[in-house]
PDB file of C-alpha atoms in Angstrom:
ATOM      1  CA  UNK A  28     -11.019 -19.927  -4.285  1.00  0.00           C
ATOM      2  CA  UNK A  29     -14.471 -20.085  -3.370  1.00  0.00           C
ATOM      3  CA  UNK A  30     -13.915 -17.417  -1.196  1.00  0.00           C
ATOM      4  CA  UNK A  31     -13.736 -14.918  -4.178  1.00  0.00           C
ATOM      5  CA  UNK A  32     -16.671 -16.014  -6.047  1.00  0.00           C
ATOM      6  CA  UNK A  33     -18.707 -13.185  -4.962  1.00  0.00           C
ATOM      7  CA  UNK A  34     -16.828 -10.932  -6.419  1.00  0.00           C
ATOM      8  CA  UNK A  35     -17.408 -12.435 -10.220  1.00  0.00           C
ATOM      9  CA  UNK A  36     -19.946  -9.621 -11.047  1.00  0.00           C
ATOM     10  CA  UNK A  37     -17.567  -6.720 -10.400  1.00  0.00           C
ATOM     11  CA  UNK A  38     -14.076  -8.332 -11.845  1.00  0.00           C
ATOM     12  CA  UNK A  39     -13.423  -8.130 -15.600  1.00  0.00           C
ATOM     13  CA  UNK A  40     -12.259 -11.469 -17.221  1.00  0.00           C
ATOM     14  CA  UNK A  41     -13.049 -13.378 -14.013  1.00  0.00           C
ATOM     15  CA  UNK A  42     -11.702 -16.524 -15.062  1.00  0.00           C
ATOM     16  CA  UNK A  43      -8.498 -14.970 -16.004  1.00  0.00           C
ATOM     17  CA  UNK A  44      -8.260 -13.571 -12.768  1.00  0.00           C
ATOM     18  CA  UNK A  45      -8.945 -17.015 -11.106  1.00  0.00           C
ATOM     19  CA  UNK A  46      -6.349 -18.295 -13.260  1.00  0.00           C
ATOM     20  CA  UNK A  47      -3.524 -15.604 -12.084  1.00  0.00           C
ATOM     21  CA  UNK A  48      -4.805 -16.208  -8.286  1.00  0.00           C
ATOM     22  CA  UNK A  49      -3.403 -19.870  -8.975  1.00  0.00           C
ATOM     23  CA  UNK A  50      -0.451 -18.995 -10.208  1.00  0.00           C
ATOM     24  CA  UNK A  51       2.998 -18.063  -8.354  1.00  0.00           C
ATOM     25  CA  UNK A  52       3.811 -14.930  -7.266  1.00  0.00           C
ATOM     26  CA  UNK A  53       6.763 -12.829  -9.582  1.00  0.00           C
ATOM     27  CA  UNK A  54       9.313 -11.478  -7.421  1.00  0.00           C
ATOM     28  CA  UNK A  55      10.367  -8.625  -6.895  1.00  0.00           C
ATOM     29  CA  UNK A  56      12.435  -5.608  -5.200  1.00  0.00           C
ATOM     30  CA  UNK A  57      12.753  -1.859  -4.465  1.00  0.00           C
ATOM     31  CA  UNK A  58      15.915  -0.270  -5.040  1.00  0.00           C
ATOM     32  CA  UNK A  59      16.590   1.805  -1.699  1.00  0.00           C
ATOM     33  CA  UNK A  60      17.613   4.898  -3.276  1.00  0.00           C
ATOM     34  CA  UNK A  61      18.992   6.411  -0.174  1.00  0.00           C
ATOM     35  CA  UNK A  62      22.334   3.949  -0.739  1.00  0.00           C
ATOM     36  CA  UNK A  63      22.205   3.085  -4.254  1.00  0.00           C
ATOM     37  CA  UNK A  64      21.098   3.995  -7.787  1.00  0.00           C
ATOM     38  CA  UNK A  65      19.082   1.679  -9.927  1.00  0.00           C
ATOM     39  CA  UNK A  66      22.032   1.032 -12.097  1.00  0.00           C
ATOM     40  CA  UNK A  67      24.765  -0.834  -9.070  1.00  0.00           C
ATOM     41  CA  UNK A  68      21.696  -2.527  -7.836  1.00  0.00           C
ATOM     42  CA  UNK A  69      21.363  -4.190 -11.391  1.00  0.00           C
ATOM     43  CA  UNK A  70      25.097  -4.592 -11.985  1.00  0.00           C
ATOM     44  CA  UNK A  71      24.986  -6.267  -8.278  1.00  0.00           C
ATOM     45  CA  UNK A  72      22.429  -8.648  -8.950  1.00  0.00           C
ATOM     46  CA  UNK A  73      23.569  -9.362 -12.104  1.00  0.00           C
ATOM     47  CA  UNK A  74      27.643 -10.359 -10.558  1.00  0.00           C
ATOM     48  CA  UNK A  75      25.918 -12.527  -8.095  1.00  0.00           C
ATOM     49  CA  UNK A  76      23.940 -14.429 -11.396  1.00  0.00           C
ATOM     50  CA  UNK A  77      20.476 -12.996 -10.743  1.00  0.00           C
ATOM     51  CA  UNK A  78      18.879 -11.735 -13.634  1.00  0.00           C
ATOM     52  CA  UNK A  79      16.596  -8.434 -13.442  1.00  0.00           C
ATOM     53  CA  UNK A  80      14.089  -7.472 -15.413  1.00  0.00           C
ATOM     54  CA  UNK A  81      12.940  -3.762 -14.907  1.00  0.00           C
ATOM     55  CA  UNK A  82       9.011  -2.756 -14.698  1.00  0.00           C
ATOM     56  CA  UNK A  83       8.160   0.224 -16.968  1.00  0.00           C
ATOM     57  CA  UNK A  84       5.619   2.439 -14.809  1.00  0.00           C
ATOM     58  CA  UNK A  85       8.451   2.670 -11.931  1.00  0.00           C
ATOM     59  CA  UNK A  86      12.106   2.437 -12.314  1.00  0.00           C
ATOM     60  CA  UNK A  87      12.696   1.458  -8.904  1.00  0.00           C
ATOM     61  CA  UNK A  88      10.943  -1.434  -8.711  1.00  0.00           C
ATOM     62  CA  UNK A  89      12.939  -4.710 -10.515  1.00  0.00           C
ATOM     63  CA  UNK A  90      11.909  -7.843 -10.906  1.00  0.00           C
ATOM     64  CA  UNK A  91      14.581 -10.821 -10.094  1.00  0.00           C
ATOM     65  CA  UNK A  92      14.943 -13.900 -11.019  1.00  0.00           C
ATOM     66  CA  UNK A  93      15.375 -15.572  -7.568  1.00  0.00           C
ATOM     67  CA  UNK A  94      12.883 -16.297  -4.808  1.00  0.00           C
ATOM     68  CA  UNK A  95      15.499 -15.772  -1.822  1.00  0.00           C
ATOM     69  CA  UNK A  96      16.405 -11.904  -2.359  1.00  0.00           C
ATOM     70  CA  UNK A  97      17.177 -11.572   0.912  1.00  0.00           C
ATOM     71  CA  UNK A  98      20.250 -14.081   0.903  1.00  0.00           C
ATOM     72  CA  UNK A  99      22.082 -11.542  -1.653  1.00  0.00           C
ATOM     73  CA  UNK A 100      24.713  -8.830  -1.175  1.00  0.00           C
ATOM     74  CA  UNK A 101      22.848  -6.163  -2.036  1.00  0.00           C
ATOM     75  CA  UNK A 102      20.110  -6.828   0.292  1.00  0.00           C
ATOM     76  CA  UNK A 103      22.365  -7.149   3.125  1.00  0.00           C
ATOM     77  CA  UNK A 104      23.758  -3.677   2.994  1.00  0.00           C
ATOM     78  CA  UNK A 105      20.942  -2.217   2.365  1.00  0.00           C
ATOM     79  CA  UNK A 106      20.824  -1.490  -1.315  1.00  0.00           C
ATOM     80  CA  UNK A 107      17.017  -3.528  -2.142  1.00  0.00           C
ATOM     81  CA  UNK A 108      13.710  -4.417  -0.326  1.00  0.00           C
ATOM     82  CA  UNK A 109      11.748  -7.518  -1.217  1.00  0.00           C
ATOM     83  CA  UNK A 110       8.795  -5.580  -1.956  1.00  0.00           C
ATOM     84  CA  UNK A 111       5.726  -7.004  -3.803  1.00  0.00           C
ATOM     85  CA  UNK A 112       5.202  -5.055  -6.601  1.00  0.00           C
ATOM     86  CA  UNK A 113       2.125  -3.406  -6.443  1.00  0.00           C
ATOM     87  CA  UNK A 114       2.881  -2.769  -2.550  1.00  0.00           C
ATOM     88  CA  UNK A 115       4.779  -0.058  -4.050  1.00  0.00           C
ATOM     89  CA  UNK A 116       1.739   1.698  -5.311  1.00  0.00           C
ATOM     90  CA  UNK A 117       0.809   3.689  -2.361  1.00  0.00           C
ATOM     91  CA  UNK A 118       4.095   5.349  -1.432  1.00  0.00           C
ATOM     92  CA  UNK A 119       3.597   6.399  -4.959  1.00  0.00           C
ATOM     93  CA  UNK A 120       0.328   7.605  -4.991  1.00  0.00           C
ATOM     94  CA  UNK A 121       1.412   9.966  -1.985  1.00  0.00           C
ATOM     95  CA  UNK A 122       3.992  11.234  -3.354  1.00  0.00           C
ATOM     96  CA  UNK A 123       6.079  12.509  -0.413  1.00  0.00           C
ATOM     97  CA  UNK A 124       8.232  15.732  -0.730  1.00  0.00           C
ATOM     98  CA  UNK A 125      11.560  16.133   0.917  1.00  0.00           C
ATOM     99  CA  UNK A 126      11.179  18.300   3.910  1.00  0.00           C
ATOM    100  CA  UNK A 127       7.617  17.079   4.366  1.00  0.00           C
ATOM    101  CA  UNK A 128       6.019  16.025   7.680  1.00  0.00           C
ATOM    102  CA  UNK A 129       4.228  11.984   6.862  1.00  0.00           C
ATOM    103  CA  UNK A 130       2.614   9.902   8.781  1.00  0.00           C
ATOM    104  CA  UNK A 131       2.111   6.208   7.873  1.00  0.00           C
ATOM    105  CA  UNK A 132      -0.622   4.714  10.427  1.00  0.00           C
ATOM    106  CA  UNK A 133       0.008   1.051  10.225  1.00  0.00           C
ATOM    107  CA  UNK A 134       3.549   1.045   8.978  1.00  0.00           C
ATOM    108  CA  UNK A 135       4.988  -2.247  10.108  1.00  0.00           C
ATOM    109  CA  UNK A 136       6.812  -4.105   9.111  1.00  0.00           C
ATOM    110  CA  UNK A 137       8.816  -0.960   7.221  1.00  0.00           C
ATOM    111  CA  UNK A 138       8.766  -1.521   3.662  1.00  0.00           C
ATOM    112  CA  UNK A 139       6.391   1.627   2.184  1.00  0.00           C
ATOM    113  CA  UNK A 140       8.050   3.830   5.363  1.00  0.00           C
ATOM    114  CA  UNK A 141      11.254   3.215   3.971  1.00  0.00           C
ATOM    115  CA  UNK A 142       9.509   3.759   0.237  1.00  0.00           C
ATOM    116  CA  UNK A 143       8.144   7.390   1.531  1.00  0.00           C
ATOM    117  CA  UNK A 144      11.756   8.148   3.680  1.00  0.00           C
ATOM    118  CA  UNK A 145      13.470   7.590  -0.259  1.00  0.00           C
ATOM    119  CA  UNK A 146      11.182   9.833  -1.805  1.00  0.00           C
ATOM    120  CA  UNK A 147      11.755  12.655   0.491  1.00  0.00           C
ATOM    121  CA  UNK A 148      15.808  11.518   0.043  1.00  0.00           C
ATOM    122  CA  UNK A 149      15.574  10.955   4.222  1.00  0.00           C
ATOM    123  CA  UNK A 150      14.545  14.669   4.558  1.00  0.00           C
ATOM    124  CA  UNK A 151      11.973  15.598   6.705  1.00  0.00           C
ATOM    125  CA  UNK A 152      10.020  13.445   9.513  1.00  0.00           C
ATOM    126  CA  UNK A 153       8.344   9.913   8.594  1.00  0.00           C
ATOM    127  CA  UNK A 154       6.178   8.964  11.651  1.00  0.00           C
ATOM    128  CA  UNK A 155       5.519   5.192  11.519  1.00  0.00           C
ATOM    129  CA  UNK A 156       3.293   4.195  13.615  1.00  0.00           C
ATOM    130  CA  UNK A 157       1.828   0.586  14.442  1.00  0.00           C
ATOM    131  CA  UNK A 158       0.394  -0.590  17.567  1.00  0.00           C
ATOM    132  CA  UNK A 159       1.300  -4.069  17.390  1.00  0.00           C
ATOM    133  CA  UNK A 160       4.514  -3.763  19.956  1.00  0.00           C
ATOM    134  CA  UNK A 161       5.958  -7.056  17.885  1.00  0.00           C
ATOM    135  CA  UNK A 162       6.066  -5.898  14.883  1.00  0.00           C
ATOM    136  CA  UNK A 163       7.914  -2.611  15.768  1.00  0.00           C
ATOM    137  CA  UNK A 164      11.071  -4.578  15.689  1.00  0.00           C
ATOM    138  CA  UNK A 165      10.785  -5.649  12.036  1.00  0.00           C
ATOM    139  CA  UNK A 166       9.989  -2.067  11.243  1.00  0.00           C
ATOM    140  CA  UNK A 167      13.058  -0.645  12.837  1.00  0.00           C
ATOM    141  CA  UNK A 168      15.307  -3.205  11.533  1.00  0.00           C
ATOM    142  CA  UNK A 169      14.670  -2.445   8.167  1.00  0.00           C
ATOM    143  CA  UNK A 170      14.690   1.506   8.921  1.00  0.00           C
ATOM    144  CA  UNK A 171      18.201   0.379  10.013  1.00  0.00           C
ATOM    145  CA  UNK A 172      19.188  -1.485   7.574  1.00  0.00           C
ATOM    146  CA  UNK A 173      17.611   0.728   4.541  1.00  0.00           C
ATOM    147  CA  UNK A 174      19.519   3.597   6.338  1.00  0.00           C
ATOM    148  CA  UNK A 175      16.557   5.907   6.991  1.00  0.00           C
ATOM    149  CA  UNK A 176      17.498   8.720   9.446  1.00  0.00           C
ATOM    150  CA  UNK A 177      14.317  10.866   8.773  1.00  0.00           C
ATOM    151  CA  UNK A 178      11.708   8.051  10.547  1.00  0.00           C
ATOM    152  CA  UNK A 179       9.918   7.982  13.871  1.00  0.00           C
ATOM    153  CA  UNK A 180       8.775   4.941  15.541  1.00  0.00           C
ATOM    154  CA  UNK A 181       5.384   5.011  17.233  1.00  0.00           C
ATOM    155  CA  UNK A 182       3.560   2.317  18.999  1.00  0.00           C
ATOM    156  CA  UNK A 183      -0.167   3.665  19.676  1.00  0.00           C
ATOM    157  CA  UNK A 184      -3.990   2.690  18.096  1.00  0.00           C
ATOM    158  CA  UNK A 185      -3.695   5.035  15.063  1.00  0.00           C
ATOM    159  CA  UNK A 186      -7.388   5.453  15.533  1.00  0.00           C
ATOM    160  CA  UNK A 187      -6.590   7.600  19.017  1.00  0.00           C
ATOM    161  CA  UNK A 188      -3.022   8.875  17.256  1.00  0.00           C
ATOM    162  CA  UNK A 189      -2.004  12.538  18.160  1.00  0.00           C
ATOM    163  CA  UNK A 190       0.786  15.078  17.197  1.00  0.00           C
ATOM    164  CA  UNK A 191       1.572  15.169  20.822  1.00  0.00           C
ATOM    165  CA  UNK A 192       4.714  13.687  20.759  1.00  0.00           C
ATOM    166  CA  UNK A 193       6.248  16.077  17.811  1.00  0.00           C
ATOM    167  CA  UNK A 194       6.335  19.855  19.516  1.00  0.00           C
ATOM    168  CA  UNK A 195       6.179  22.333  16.756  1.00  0.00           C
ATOM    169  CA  UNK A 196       4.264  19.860  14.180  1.00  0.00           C
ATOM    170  CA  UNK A 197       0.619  21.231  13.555  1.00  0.00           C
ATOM    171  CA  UNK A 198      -0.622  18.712  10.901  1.00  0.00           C
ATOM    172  CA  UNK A 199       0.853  16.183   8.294  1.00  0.00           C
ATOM    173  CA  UNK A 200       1.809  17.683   5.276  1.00  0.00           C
ATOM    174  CA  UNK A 201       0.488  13.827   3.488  1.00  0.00           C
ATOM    175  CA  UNK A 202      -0.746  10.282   5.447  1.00  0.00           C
ATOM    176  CA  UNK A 203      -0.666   7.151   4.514  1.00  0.00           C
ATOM    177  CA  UNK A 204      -3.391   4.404   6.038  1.00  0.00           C
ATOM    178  CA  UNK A 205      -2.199   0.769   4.457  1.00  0.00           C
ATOM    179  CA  UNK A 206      -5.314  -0.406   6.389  1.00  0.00           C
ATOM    180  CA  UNK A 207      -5.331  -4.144   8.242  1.00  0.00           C
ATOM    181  CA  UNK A 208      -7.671  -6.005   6.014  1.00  0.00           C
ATOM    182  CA  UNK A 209      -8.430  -9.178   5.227  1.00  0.00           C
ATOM    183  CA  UNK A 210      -5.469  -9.995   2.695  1.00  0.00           C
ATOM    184  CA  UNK A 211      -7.197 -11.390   0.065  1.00  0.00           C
ATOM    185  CA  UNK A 212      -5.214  -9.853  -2.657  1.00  0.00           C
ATOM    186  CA  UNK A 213      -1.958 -11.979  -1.140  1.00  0.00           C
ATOM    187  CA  UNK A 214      -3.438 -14.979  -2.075  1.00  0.00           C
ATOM    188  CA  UNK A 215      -0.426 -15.445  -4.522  1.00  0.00           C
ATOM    189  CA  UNK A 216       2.067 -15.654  -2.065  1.00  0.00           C
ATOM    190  CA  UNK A 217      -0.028 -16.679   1.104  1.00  0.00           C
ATOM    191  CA  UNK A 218      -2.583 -19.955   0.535  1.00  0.00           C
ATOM    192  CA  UNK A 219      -3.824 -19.323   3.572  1.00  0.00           C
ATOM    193  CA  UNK A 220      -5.143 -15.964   2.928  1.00  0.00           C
ATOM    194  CA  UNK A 221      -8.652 -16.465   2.232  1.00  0.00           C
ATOM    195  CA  UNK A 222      -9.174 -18.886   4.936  1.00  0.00           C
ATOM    196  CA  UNK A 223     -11.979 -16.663   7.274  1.00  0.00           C
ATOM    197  CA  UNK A 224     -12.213 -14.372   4.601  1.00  0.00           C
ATOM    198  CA  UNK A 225     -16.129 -12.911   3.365  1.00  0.00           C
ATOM    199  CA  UNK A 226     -18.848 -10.642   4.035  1.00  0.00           C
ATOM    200  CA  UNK A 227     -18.780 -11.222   7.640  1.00  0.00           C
ATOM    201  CA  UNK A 228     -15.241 -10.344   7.969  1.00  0.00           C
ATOM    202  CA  UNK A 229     -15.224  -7.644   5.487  1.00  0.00           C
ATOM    203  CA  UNK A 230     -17.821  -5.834   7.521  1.00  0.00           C
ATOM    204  CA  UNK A 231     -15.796  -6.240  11.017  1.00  0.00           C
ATOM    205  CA  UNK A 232     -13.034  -4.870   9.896  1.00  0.00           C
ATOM    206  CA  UNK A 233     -14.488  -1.786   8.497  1.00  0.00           C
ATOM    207  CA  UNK A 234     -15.348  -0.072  11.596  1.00  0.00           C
ATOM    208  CA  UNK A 235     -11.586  -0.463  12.322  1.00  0.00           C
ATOM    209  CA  UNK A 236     -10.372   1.142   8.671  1.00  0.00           C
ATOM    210  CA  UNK A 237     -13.281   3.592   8.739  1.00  0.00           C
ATOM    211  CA  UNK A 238     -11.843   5.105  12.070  1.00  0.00           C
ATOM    212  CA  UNK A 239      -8.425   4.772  11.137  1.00  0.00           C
ATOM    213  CA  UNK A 240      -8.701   6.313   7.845  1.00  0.00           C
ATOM    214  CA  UNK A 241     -11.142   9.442  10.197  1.00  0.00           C
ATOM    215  CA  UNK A 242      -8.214   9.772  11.940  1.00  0.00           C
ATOM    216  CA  UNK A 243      -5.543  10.432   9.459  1.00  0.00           C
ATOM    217  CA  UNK A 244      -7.791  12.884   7.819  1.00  0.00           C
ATOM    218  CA  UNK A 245      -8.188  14.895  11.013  1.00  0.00           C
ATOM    219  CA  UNK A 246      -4.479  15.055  11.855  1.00  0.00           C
ATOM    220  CA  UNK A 247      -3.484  16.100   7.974  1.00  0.00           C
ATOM    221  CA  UNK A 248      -3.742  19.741   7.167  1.00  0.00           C
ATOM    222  CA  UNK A 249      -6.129  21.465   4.361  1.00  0.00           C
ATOM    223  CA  UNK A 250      -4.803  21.076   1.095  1.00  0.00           C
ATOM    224  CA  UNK A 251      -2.666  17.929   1.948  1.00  0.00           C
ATOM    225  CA  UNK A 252      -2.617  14.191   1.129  1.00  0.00           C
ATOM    226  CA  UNK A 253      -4.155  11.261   2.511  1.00  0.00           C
ATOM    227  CA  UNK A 254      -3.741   7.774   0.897  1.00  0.00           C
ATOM    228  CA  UNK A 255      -6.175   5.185   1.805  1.00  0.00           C
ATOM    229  CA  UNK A 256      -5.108   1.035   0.272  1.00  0.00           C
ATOM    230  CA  UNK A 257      -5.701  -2.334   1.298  1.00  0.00           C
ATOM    231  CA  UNK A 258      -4.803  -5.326  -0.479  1.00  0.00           C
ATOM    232  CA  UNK A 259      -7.949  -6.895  -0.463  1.00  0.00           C
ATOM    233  CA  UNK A 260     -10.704  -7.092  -3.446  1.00  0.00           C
ATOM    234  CA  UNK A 261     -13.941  -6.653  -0.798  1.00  0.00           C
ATOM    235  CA  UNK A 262     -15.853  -3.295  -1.577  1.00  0.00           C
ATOM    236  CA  UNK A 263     -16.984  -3.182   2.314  1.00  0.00           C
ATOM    237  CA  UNK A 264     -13.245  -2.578   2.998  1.00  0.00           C
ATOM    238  CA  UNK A 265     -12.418  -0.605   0.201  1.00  0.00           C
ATOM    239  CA  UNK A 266     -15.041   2.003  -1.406  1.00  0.00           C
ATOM    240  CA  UNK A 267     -17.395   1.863   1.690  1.00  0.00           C
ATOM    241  CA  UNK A 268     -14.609   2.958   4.128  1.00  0.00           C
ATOM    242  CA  UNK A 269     -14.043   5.891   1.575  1.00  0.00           C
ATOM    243  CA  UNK A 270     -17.884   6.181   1.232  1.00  0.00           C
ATOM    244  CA  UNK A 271     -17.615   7.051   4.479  1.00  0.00           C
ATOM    245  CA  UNK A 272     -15.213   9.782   4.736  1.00  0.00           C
ATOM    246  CA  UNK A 273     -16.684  11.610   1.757  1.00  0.00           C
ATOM    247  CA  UNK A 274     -19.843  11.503   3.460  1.00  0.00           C
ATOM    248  CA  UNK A 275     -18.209  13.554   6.552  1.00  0.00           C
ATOM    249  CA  UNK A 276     -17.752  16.431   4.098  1.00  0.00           C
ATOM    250  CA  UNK A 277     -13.162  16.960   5.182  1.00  0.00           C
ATOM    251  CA  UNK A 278     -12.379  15.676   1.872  1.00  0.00           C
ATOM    252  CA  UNK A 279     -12.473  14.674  -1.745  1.00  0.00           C
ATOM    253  CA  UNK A 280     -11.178  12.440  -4.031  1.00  0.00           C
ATOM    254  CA  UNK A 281      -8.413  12.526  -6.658  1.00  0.00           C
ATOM    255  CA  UNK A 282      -7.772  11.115  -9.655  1.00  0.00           C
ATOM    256  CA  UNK A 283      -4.518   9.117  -9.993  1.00  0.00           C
ATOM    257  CA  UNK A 284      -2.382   7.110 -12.625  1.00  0.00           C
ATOM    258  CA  UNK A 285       0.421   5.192 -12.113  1.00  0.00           C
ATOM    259  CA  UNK A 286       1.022   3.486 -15.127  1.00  0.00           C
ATOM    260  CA  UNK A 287      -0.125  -0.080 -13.862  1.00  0.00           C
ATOM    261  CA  UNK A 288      -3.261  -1.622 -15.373  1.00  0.00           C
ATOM    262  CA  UNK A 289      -5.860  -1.251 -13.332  1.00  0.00           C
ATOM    263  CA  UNK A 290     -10.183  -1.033 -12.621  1.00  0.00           C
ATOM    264  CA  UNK A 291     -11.876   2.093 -11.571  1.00  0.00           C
ATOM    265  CA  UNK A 292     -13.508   1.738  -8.236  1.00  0.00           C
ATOM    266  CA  UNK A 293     -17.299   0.822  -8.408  1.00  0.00           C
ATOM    267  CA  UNK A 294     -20.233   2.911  -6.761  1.00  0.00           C
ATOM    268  CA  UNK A 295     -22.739  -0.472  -6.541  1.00  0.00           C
ATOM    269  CA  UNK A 296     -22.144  -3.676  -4.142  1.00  0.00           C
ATOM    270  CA  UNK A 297     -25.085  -5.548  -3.557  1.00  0.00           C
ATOM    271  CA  UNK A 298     -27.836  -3.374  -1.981  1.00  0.00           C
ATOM    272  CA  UNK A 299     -25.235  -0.518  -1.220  1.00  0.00           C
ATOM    273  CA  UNK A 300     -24.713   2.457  -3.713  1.00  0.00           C
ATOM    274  CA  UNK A 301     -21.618   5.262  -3.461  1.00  0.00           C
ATOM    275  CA  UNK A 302     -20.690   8.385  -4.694  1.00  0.00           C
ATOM    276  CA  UNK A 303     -19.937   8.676  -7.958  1.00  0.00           C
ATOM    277  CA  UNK A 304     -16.797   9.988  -7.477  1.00  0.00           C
ATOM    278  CA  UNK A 305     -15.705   6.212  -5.996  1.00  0.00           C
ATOM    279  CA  UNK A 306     -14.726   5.810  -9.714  1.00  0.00           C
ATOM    280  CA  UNK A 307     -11.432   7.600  -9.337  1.00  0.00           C
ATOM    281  CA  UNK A 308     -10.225   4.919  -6.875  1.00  0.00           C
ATOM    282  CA  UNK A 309      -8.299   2.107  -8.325  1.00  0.00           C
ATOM    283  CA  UNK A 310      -8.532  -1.637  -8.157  1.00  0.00           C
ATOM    284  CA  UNK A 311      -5.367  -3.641  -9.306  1.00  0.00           C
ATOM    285  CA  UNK A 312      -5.868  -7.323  -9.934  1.00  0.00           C
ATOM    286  CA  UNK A 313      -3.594 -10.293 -10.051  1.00  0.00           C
ATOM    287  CA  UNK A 314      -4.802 -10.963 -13.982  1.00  0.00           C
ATOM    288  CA  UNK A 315      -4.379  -7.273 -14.884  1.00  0.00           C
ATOM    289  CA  UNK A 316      -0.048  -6.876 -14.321  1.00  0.00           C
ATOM    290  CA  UNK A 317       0.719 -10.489 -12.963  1.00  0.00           C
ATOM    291  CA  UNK A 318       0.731  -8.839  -9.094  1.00  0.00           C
ATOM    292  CA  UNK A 319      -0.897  -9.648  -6.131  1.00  0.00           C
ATOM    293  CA  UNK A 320      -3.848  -7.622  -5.482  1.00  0.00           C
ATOM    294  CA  UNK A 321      -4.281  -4.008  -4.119  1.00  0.00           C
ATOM    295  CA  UNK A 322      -6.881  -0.917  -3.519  1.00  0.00           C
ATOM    296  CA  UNK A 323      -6.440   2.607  -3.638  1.00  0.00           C
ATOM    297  CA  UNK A 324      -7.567   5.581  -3.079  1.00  0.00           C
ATOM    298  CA  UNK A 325      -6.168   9.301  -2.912  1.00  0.00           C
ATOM    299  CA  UNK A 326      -8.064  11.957  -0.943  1.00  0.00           C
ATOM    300  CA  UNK A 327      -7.446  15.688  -0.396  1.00  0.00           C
ATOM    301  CA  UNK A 328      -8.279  17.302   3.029  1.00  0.00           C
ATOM    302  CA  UNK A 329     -10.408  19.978   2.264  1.00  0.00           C
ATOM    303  CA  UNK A 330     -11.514  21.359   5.818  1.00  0.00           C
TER     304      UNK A 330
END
């Protein structure tokens, strides 16, 4: 854990959060409401000798007493995702309409694609890009499986993405960017995750989550959404990248509440200061809802 020492001065009740880092990882699921309702997923679960537990801020998301989801019936046909729960917080956030045009940047391996196809009941177009060619298979499966109809697989560096491929589509109507990062916020579920991980790493892969997150901002029209996360608690990956959008003058951040626990963003790291407005981000902590660890940030395109 030495890894996250750094961040002591900016996380409240450090040692609690230390604690939770240790600890094992709840899990959980997303009902796929395109096949089922909340309700047979449960009863389901529940013949099979699973018991759920629901989570109040959103009544899609179970928790399940079993840490092999994917060996049951209903995630076979199609009916649940294993889905950590606070990776369901960005699909939220957006808040994709049906008939809507959505892009999701770095979408492998599927699981907030087929969160944003749901929302929009499979109506519309989901573009899900990634440009790691071997992931794309894990992201179609579960399009497959999840029965989304309304997605389009992409394989191209979201930072030189285009609507070239989609005659007749202008702009996205709302974009997700579920940046690469460094994964710290896995830790739970991943002991491996903070192996590599600091200030050094942080700052590399900024560049690549500042251009990405350019990018979607360009391609979505005026008035529309883009959602910016990571699940990783370093400020160079998380308020600086959105430092640096703001600072290009297309946008401006929104506040947001989804009913989890969470921190506002901070506007000090070190030497570095940000807008003020950084405070309507959101930082969700292990400690806070007994979750892995997440970032987020909602933007409107304003140019």
């Amino acid at each position: 854990m030495d890894a996250l020492a750094r961040y002591e001065p900016i996380i409240p009740e450090f040692d609690a959060f230390l604690e939770a880092c240790e600890r094992h990882l709840p899990t959980t699921v997303r009902v796929n409401s395109i096949k089922a309702t909340r309700d047979r997923v449960v009863d389901a679960l529940e013949a099979e000798g699973i018991d759920v537990y629901g989570r109040d801020w959103n009544s899609d998301v179970l928790g399940v007493a079993t840490g092999k989801p994917g060996k049951t019936w209903p995630y076979v046909h199609g009916w649940i995702h294993g889905q950590e729960e606070v990776s369901a917080v960005p699909p939220a956030i957006l808040d994709p309409q049906p008939g809507e045009v959505v892009w999701d940047s770095c979408a492998a391996p599927g699981g907030k694609t087929t969160q944003i196809a749901a929302a929009m009941d499979d109506e519309g177009l989901v573009v899900a890009n990634d440009d790691n060619l071997g992931r794309l298979s894990a992201l179609r499966a579960n399009c497959d499986r999840l029965g989304v109809t309304s997605a389009a697989v992409t394989n191209t560096d979201a930072r030189r993405a285009t609507l070239d491929p989609f005659p007749g589509v202008d702009a996205f109507d709302r974009a997700l960017v579920d940046a690469p990062c460094t994964c710290e916020g896995t830790v739970r579920k991943n002991a491996d995750a903070l192996e590599g991980a600091g200030a050094s790493a942080s700052r590399n892969l900024a560049a690549l989550q500042s251009d990405i997150l350019e990018r979607a901002i360009e391609l979505t029209r005026e008035g529309g959404t883009v959602v910016y996360s990571t699940c990783t608690f370093a400020p160079e990956e998380n308020e600086a990248v959105v430092d640096d959008a703001l600072a290009d003058g297309d946008c401006r951040l929104l506040e947001f509440d989804t009913g989890l626990e969470s921190s506002p963003g901070i506007t000090e790291w070190n030497d570095e200061t940000y807008d003020d407005s950084l405070t309507k981000t959101r930082r969700y902590y292990p400690h806070q809802n007994d979750t892995g660890g997440f970032f987020a940030a909602k933007l409107e395109v304003t140019a």
